[in-house]
Amino acid sequence: DQQVKQNSPSLSVQEGRISILNCDYTNSMFDYFLWYKKYPAEGPTFLISISSIKDKNEDGRFTVFLNKSAKHLSLHIVPSQPGDSAVYFCAASEEVGANNLFFGTGTRLTVIP
Amino acid sequence: KAGVTQTPRYLIKTRGQQVTLSCSPISGHRSVSWYQQTPGQGLQFLFEYFSETQRNKGNFPGRFSGRQFSNSRSEMNVSTLELGDSALYLCASLQSNTGELFFGEGSRLTVL
């Protein structure tokens, strides 16, 4: 049973435009949410996180929005760059610092130059 | 500082065999977790070790086991391999003060 879902397996965006990656979850106990980026032949790398007490967290070109009532979060990348092309995983846990994250199946983002 | 190191990077086994994968966490990190990545399933949590003790376990059969040594290095073992065990196995160590997981590059297992 997939508790974290990324329903779009792929997304293509023109360079300079906004990329919006979506994630839904089912477990209301989740309190901390993260996005990881993965390039081929590399392990996932941490991108940005948000705790449930916030509805937005921003880091440079990356912003994560959290809608707890809808159990939905999204990652916005503005402006998108070709180097952003990767697989993005949404993850959730019941507390900050938990090592047993629940991951989505990933969305492959392609930024077209 | 050195990142999370996993060995071997690639290996091929046949059904019924067993395999041991190794992970060295970032120096100073005491918590190590293992994940299985397969197409269409994303990353699935296997187990987590802290100070040589398993703290959490995912929903995998008993054929999947692990351990952690006093130097925080960890191994995972899969016995009686099945075709469906073909996957990328990722190890991650936890920076406890930030909650950030640092992943290794993974060990890609192919079961024939």
PDB file of C-alpha atoms in Angstrom:
ATOM      1  CA  ASP A   1       0.000   0.000   0.000  1.00  0.00           C
ATOM      2  CA  GLN A   2       1.675   3.162  -1.246  1.00  0.00           C
ATOM      3  CA  GLN A   3       1.310   5.818   1.439  1.00  0.00           C
ATOM      4  CA  VAL A   4       3.064   8.453  -0.640  1.00  0.00           C
ATOM      5  CA  LYS A   5       2.015   8.813  -4.246  1.00  0.00           C
ATOM      6  CA  GLN A   6       3.441  10.669  -7.180  1.00  0.00           C
ATOM      7  CA  ASN A   7       0.891  10.170  -9.906  1.00  0.00           C
ATOM      8  CA  SER A   8       2.906  11.730 -12.716  1.00  0.00           C
ATOM      9  CA  PRO A   9       5.772   9.464 -13.732  1.00  0.00           C
ATOM     10  CA  SER A  10       7.206  12.111 -16.030  1.00  0.00           C
ATOM     11  CA  LEU A  11       7.092  15.827 -16.744  1.00  0.00           C
ATOM     12  CA  SER A  12       8.655  17.900 -19.519  1.00  0.00           C
ATOM     13  CA  VAL A  13       9.161  21.618 -19.154  1.00  0.00           C
ATOM     14  CA  GLN A  14      10.810  24.299 -21.275  1.00  0.00           C
ATOM     15  CA  GLU A  15      13.934  25.903 -19.839  1.00  0.00           C
ATOM     16  CA  GLY A  16      13.102  29.058 -17.911  1.00  0.00           C
ATOM     17  CA  ARG A  17       9.530  28.014 -17.187  1.00  0.00           C
ATOM     18  CA  ILE A  18       8.125  26.713 -13.918  1.00  0.00           C
ATOM     19  CA  SER A  19       8.212  23.013 -13.048  1.00  0.00           C
ATOM     20  CA  ILE A  20       5.538  21.786 -10.649  1.00  0.00           C
ATOM     21  CA  LEU A  21       5.877  18.316  -9.202  1.00  0.00           C
ATOM     22  CA  ASN A  22       3.030  16.942  -7.141  1.00  0.00           C
ATOM     23  CA  CYS A  23       2.795  14.458  -4.313  1.00  0.00           C
ATOM     24  CA  ASP A  24      -0.121  13.071  -2.304  1.00  0.00           C
ATOM     25  CA  TYR A  25      -0.064  11.092   0.901  1.00  0.00           C
ATOM     26  CA  THR A  26      -2.580   9.082   2.859  1.00  0.00           C
ATOM     27  CA  ASN A  27      -1.138   8.813   6.374  1.00  0.00           C
ATOM     28  CA  SER A  28      -2.332  11.677   8.560  1.00  0.00           C
ATOM     29  CA  MET A  29       0.479  10.926  11.036  1.00  0.00           C
ATOM     30  CA  PHE A  30       3.086  12.187   8.588  1.00  0.00           C
ATOM     31  CA  ASP A  31       4.630  15.309  10.005  1.00  0.00           C
ATOM     32  CA  TYR A  32       7.708  15.949   7.909  1.00  0.00           C
ATOM     33  CA  PHE A  33       8.078  15.962   4.161  1.00  0.00           C
ATOM     34  CA  LEU A  34      11.124  15.967   1.941  1.00  0.00           C
ATOM     35  CA  TRP A  35      12.063  16.085  -1.697  1.00  0.00           C
ATOM     36  CA  TYR A  36      15.031  14.193  -3.067  1.00  0.00           C
ATOM     37  CA  LYS A  37      16.590  14.435  -6.500  1.00  0.00           C
ATOM     38  CA  LYS A  38      18.235  11.491  -8.209  1.00  0.00           C
ATOM     39  CA  TYR A  39      20.522  11.446 -11.215  1.00  0.00           C
ATOM     40  CA  PRO A  40      21.259   8.160 -13.013  1.00  0.00           C
ATOM     41  CA  ALA A  41      23.920   6.028 -11.324  1.00  0.00           C
ATOM     42  CA  GLU A  42      23.867   8.224  -8.223  1.00  0.00           C
ATOM     43  CA  GLY A  43      22.072   7.983  -4.915  1.00  0.00           C
ATOM     44  CA  PRO A  44      19.230  10.387  -4.136  1.00  0.00           C
ATOM     45  CA  THR A  45      20.303  13.761  -2.762  1.00  0.00           C
ATOM     46  CA  PHE A  46      18.303  15.887  -0.393  1.00  0.00           C
ATOM     47  CA  LEU A  47      16.713  18.944  -1.952  1.00  0.00           C
ATOM     48  CA  ILE A  48      14.294  20.618   0.424  1.00  0.00           C
ATOM     49  CA  SER A  49      12.006  19.762   3.317  1.00  0.00           C
ATOM     50  CA  ILE A  50       8.991  21.111   5.148  1.00  0.00           C
ATOM     51  CA  SER A  51       7.437  20.328   8.490  1.00  0.00           C
ATOM     52  CA  SER A  52       3.721  20.223   9.039  1.00  0.00           C
ATOM     53  CA  ILE A  53       3.686  23.466  11.010  1.00  0.00           C
ATOM     54  CA  LYS A  54       4.498  25.346   7.817  1.00  0.00           C
ATOM     55  CA  ASP A  55       2.721  25.581   4.507  1.00  0.00           C
ATOM     56  CA  LYS A  56       5.635  26.847   2.476  1.00  0.00           C
ATOM     57  CA  ASN A  57       9.402  26.569   2.463  1.00  0.00           C
ATOM     58  CA  GLU A  58      11.668  28.252  -0.018  1.00  0.00           C
ATOM     59  CA  ASP A  59      15.292  27.661  -0.932  1.00  0.00           C
ATOM     60  CA  GLY A  60      16.536  29.564  -3.949  1.00  0.00           C
ATOM     61  CA  ARG A  61      14.742  28.348  -7.039  1.00  0.00           C
ATOM     62  CA  PHE A  62      12.969  25.592  -5.100  1.00  0.00           C
ATOM     63  CA  THR A  63       9.767  26.057  -3.111  1.00  0.00           C
ATOM     64  CA  VAL A  64       7.743  23.348  -1.428  1.00  0.00           C
ATOM     65  CA  PHE A  65       4.092  23.911  -0.608  1.00  0.00           C
ATOM     66  CA  LEU A  66       2.162  21.785   1.860  1.00  0.00           C
ATOM     67  CA  ASN A  67      -1.626  21.504   2.094  1.00  0.00           C
ATOM     68  CA  LYS A  68      -2.264  19.312   5.111  1.00  0.00           C
ATOM     69  CA  SER A  69      -6.031  19.262   4.777  1.00  0.00           C
ATOM     70  CA  ALA A  70      -5.695  17.929   1.240  1.00  0.00           C
ATOM     71  CA  LYS A  71      -2.720  15.730   2.143  1.00  0.00           C
ATOM     72  CA  HIS A  72      -0.897  17.217  -0.799  1.00  0.00           C
ATOM     73  CA  LEU A  73       2.458  18.802  -1.375  1.00  0.00           C
ATOM     74  CA  SER A  74       4.138  20.219  -4.394  1.00  0.00           C
ATOM     75  CA  LEU A  75       7.618  21.254  -5.444  1.00  0.00           C
ATOM     76  CA  HIS A  76       8.002  24.329  -7.620  1.00  0.00           C
ATOM     77  CA  ILE A  77      11.208  24.979  -9.525  1.00  0.00           C
ATOM     78  CA  VAL A  78      11.510  28.463 -10.983  1.00  0.00           C
ATOM     79  CA  PRO A  79      13.145  29.010 -13.378  1.00  0.00           C
ATOM     80  CA  SER A  80      13.763  25.464 -14.556  1.00  0.00           C
ATOM     81  CA  GLN A  81      17.229  24.687 -15.888  1.00  0.00           C
ATOM     82  CA  PRO A  82      18.474  21.746 -17.981  1.00  0.00           C
ATOM     83  CA  GLY A  83      20.583  20.612 -15.010  1.00  0.00           C
ATOM     84  CA  ASP A  84      17.371  20.084 -13.077  1.00  0.00           C
ATOM     85  CA  SER A  85      16.559  17.107 -15.303  1.00  0.00           C
ATOM     86  CA  ALA A  86      16.442  14.173 -12.888  1.00  0.00           C
ATOM     87  CA  VAL A  87      14.021  11.936 -11.031  1.00  0.00           C
ATOM     88  CA  TYR A  88      12.388  13.661  -8.079  1.00  0.00           C
ATOM     89  CA  PHE A  89      11.152  11.669  -5.119  1.00  0.00           C
ATOM     90  CA  CYS A  90       8.736  12.918  -2.528  1.00  0.00           C
ATOM     91  CA  ALA A  91       9.179  11.411   0.950  1.00  0.00           C
ATOM     92  CA  ALA A  92       7.396  11.612   4.275  1.00  0.00           C
ATOM     93  CA  SER A  93       7.963  10.618   7.866  1.00  0.00           C
ATOM     94  CA  GLU A  94       6.163  10.873  11.167  1.00  0.00           C
ATOM     95  CA  GLU A  95       8.875  13.017  12.722  1.00  0.00           C
ATOM     96  CA  VAL A  96      11.961  15.015  11.875  1.00  0.00           C
ATOM     97  CA  GLY A  97      15.057  12.885  11.950  1.00  0.00           C
ATOM     98  CA  ALA A  98      13.265   9.625  11.275  1.00  0.00           C
ATOM     99  CA  ASN A  99      15.304   7.285   9.173  1.00  0.00           C
ATOM    100  CA  ASN A 100      12.384   5.246   7.864  1.00  0.00           C
ATOM    101  CA  LEU A 101      11.048   7.515   5.180  1.00  0.00           C
ATOM    102  CA  PHE A 102       8.113   6.621   2.963  1.00  0.00           C
ATOM    103  CA  PHE A 103       8.941   7.481  -0.611  1.00  0.00           C
ATOM    104  CA  GLY A 104       6.803   8.052  -3.659  1.00  0.00           C
ATOM    105  CA  THR A 105       7.572   6.337  -6.945  1.00  0.00           C
ATOM    106  CA  GLY A 106       9.261   9.399  -8.400  1.00  0.00           C
ATOM    107  CA  THR A 107       8.661  11.840 -11.239  1.00  0.00           C
ATOM    108  CA  ARG A 108      11.165  12.115 -14.047  1.00  0.00           C
ATOM    109  CA  LEU A 109      11.612  15.793 -14.911  1.00  0.00           C
ATOM    110  CA  THR A 110      13.046  16.737 -18.270  1.00  0.00           C
ATOM    111  CA  VAL A 111      13.918  20.385 -18.826  1.00  0.00           C
ATOM    112  CA  ILE A 112      14.165  21.130 -22.520  1.00  0.00           C
ATOM    113  CA  PRO A 113      16.783  23.736 -23.508  1.00  0.00           C
TER     114      PRO A 113
ATOM    115  CA  LYS B   1      34.312  14.431   4.206  1.00  0.00           C
ATOM    116  CA  ALA B   2      33.722  11.132   2.436  1.00  0.00           C
ATOM    117  CA  GLY B   3      30.150  10.251   1.568  1.00  0.00           C
ATOM    118  CA  VAL B   4      28.247   7.038   2.086  1.00  0.00           C
ATOM    119  CA  THR B   5      30.126   4.183   0.429  1.00  0.00           C
ATOM    120  CA  GLN B   6      28.458   1.039  -0.809  1.00  0.00           C
ATOM    121  CA  THR B   7      30.068  -2.118  -2.145  1.00  0.00           C
ATOM    122  CA  PRO B   8      29.797  -3.828  -4.498  1.00  0.00           C
ATOM    123  CA  ARG B   9      28.282  -1.411  -7.010  1.00  0.00           C
ATOM    124  CA  TYR B  10      27.050  -4.146  -9.314  1.00  0.00           C
ATOM    125  CA  LEU B  11      26.545  -7.845  -8.911  1.00  0.00           C
ATOM    126  CA  ILE B  12      24.787 -10.711 -10.624  1.00  0.00           C
ATOM    127  CA  LYS B  13      23.445 -13.716  -8.787  1.00  0.00           C
ATOM    128  CA  THR B  14      21.218 -16.656  -9.632  1.00  0.00           C
ATOM    129  CA  ARG B  15      18.002 -17.713  -7.957  1.00  0.00           C
ATOM    130  CA  GLY B  16      18.509 -19.470  -4.651  1.00  0.00           C
ATOM    131  CA  GLN B  17      21.857 -17.864  -3.910  1.00  0.00           C
ATOM    132  CA  GLN B  18      22.439 -15.372  -1.158  1.00  0.00           C
ATOM    133  CA  VAL B  19      24.082 -11.964  -1.264  1.00  0.00           C
ATOM    134  CA  THR B  20      25.715  -9.599   1.209  1.00  0.00           C
ATOM    135  CA  LEU B  21      25.929  -5.868   0.579  1.00  0.00           C
ATOM    136  CA  SER B  22      28.089  -3.480   2.539  1.00  0.00           C
ATOM    137  CA  CYS B  23      27.678   0.147   3.549  1.00  0.00           C
ATOM    138  CA  SER B  24      30.026   2.589   5.257  1.00  0.00           C
ATOM    139  CA  PRO B  25      28.187   5.671   6.528  1.00  0.00           C
ATOM    140  CA  ILE B  26      29.538   9.172   6.703  1.00  0.00           C
ATOM    141  CA  SER B  27      31.998   9.492   9.555  1.00  0.00           C
ATOM    142  CA  GLY B  28      30.154  10.387  12.736  1.00  0.00           C
ATOM    143  CA  HIS B  29      26.767   9.213  11.514  1.00  0.00           C
ATOM    144  CA  ARG B  30      25.463   6.410  13.708  1.00  0.00           C
ATOM    145  CA  SER B  31      22.135   5.684  12.059  1.00  0.00           C
ATOM    146  CA  VAL B  32      22.113   3.650   8.850  1.00  0.00           C
ATOM    147  CA  SER B  33      19.077   2.644   6.853  1.00  0.00           C
ATOM    148  CA  TRP B  34      18.577   0.508   3.772  1.00  0.00           C
ATOM    149  CA  TYR B  35      16.143   0.989   0.913  1.00  0.00           C
ATOM    150  CA  GLN B  36      15.195  -1.068  -2.113  1.00  0.00           C
ATOM    151  CA  GLN B  37      14.455   0.776  -5.345  1.00  0.00           C
ATOM    152  CA  THR B  38      12.577  -0.972  -8.120  1.00  0.00           C
ATOM    153  CA  PRO B  39      10.851   0.512 -11.181  1.00  0.00           C
ATOM    154  CA  GLY B  40       7.283   1.445 -10.329  1.00  0.00           C
ATOM    155  CA  GLN B  41       7.742   0.971  -6.574  1.00  0.00           C
ATOM    156  CA  GLY B  42       9.999   3.850  -5.741  1.00  0.00           C
ATOM    157  CA  LEU B  43      12.185   3.475  -2.677  1.00  0.00           C
ATOM    158  CA  GLN B  44      10.940   0.980  -0.142  1.00  0.00           C
ATOM    159  CA  PHE B  45      12.305   1.089   3.393  1.00  0.00           C
ATOM    160  CA  LEU B  46      13.995  -2.142   4.472  1.00  0.00           C
ATOM    161  CA  PHE B  47      15.398  -1.474   7.940  1.00  0.00           C
ATOM    162  CA  GLU B  48      17.310   0.967  10.086  1.00  0.00           C
ATOM    163  CA  TYR B  49      20.169   0.400  12.475  1.00  0.00           C
ATOM    164  CA  PHE B  50      21.454   2.607  15.262  1.00  0.00           C
ATOM    165  CA  SER B  51      24.266   1.645  17.619  1.00  0.00           C
ATOM    166  CA  GLU B  52      24.266  -1.931  16.327  1.00  0.00           C
ATOM    167  CA  THR B  53      20.536  -2.342  17.020  1.00  0.00           C
ATOM    168  CA  GLN B  54      17.729  -2.605  14.517  1.00  0.00           C
ATOM    169  CA  ARG B  55      15.330   0.210  15.359  1.00  0.00           C
ATOM    170  CA  ASN B  56      12.857  -0.044  12.509  1.00  0.00           C
ATOM    171  CA  LYS B  57      11.928  -2.622   9.946  1.00  0.00           C
ATOM    172  CA  GLY B  58       9.941  -2.326   6.755  1.00  0.00           C
ATOM    173  CA  ASN B  59       7.523  -4.799   5.270  1.00  0.00           C
ATOM    174  CA  PHE B  60       9.954  -7.266   3.740  1.00  0.00           C
ATOM    175  CA  PRO B  61      10.211 -11.044   4.271  1.00  0.00           C
ATOM    176  CA  GLY B  62      12.671 -12.579   6.684  1.00  0.00           C
ATOM    177  CA  ARG B  63      15.017 -13.404   3.807  1.00  0.00           C
ATOM    178  CA  PHE B  64      16.143  -9.791   4.108  1.00  0.00           C
ATOM    179  CA  SER B  65      18.320  -9.166   7.124  1.00  0.00           C
ATOM    180  CA  GLY B  66      20.971  -6.761   8.238  1.00  0.00           C
ATOM    181  CA  ARG B  67      23.387  -5.858  10.937  1.00  0.00           C
ATOM    182  CA  GLN B  68      25.518  -2.977  12.078  1.00  0.00           C
ATOM    183  CA  PHE B  69      29.011  -3.099  13.505  1.00  0.00           C
ATOM    184  CA  SER B  70      30.539  -1.054  16.287  1.00  0.00           C
ATOM    185  CA  ASN B  71      32.156   1.291  13.747  1.00  0.00           C
ATOM    186  CA  SER B  72      28.636   1.993  12.315  1.00  0.00           C
ATOM    187  CA  ARG B  73      29.357   0.105   9.099  1.00  0.00           C
ATOM    188  CA  SER B  74      26.376  -1.971   8.059  1.00  0.00           C
ATOM    189  CA  GLU B  75      25.680  -5.021   5.964  1.00  0.00           C
ATOM    190  CA  MET B  76      22.478  -6.382   4.541  1.00  0.00           C
ATOM    191  CA  ASN B  77      21.936  -9.940   3.459  1.00  0.00           C
ATOM    192  CA  VAL B  78      19.351 -11.460   1.180  1.00  0.00           C
ATOM    193  CA  SER B  79      19.042 -15.226   1.253  1.00  0.00           C
ATOM    194  CA  THR B  80      17.375 -17.574  -1.211  1.00  0.00           C
ATOM    195  CA  LEU B  81      17.321 -14.922  -3.909  1.00  0.00           C
ATOM    196  CA  GLU B  82      14.281 -14.563  -6.136  1.00  0.00           C
ATOM    197  CA  LEU B  83      13.993 -12.875  -9.519  1.00  0.00           C
ATOM    198  CA  GLY B  84      11.942 -10.109  -7.907  1.00  0.00           C
ATOM    199  CA  ASP B  85      14.852  -9.187  -5.661  1.00  0.00           C
ATOM    200  CA  SER B  86      16.568  -7.583  -8.647  1.00  0.00           C
ATOM    201  CA  ALA B  87      16.804  -3.950  -7.636  1.00  0.00           C
ATOM    202  CA  LEU B  88      19.003  -1.075  -6.628  1.00  0.00           C
ATOM    203  CA  TYR B  89      19.764  -1.317  -2.914  1.00  0.00           C
ATOM    204  CA  LEU B  90      20.500   2.025  -1.337  1.00  0.00           C
ATOM    205  CA  CYS B  91      22.085   2.712   2.000  1.00  0.00           C
ATOM    206  CA  ALA B  92      21.650   6.024   3.776  1.00  0.00           C
ATOM    207  CA  SER B  93      23.141   7.558   6.877  1.00  0.00           C
ATOM    208  CA  LEU B  94      21.391  10.138   8.975  1.00  0.00           C
ATOM    209  CA  GLN B  95      22.705  13.516  10.038  1.00  0.00           C
ATOM    210  CA  SER B  96      20.755  13.561  13.258  1.00  0.00           C
ATOM    211  CA  ASN B  97      20.825  17.308  13.946  1.00  0.00           C
ATOM    212  CA  THR B  98      19.175  18.174  10.615  1.00  0.00           C
ATOM    213  CA  GLY B  99      17.278  14.981   9.858  1.00  0.00           C
ATOM    214  CA  GLU B 100      18.888  14.830   6.443  1.00  0.00           C
ATOM    215  CA  LEU B 101      19.535  11.437   4.918  1.00  0.00           C
ATOM    216  CA  PHE B 102      22.653  11.022   2.820  1.00  0.00           C
ATOM    217  CA  PHE B 103      22.461   8.203   0.315  1.00  0.00           C
ATOM    218  CA  GLY B 104      25.176   6.106  -1.212  1.00  0.00           C
ATOM    219  CA  GLU B 105      25.256   5.355  -4.927  1.00  0.00           C
ATOM    220  CA  GLY B 106      23.666   1.972  -4.368  1.00  0.00           C
ATOM    221  CA  SER B 107      24.380  -1.646  -5.160  1.00  0.00           C
ATOM    222  CA  ARG B 108      22.598  -2.880  -8.256  1.00  0.00           C
ATOM    223  CA  LEU B 109      21.657  -6.520  -7.866  1.00  0.00           C
ATOM    224  CA  THR B 110      20.521  -8.620 -10.807  1.00  0.00           C
ATOM    225  CA  VAL B 111      19.070 -12.039 -10.096  1.00  0.00           C
ATOM    226  CA  LEU B 112      18.997 -14.444 -13.050  1.00  0.00           C
TER     227      LEU B 112
END
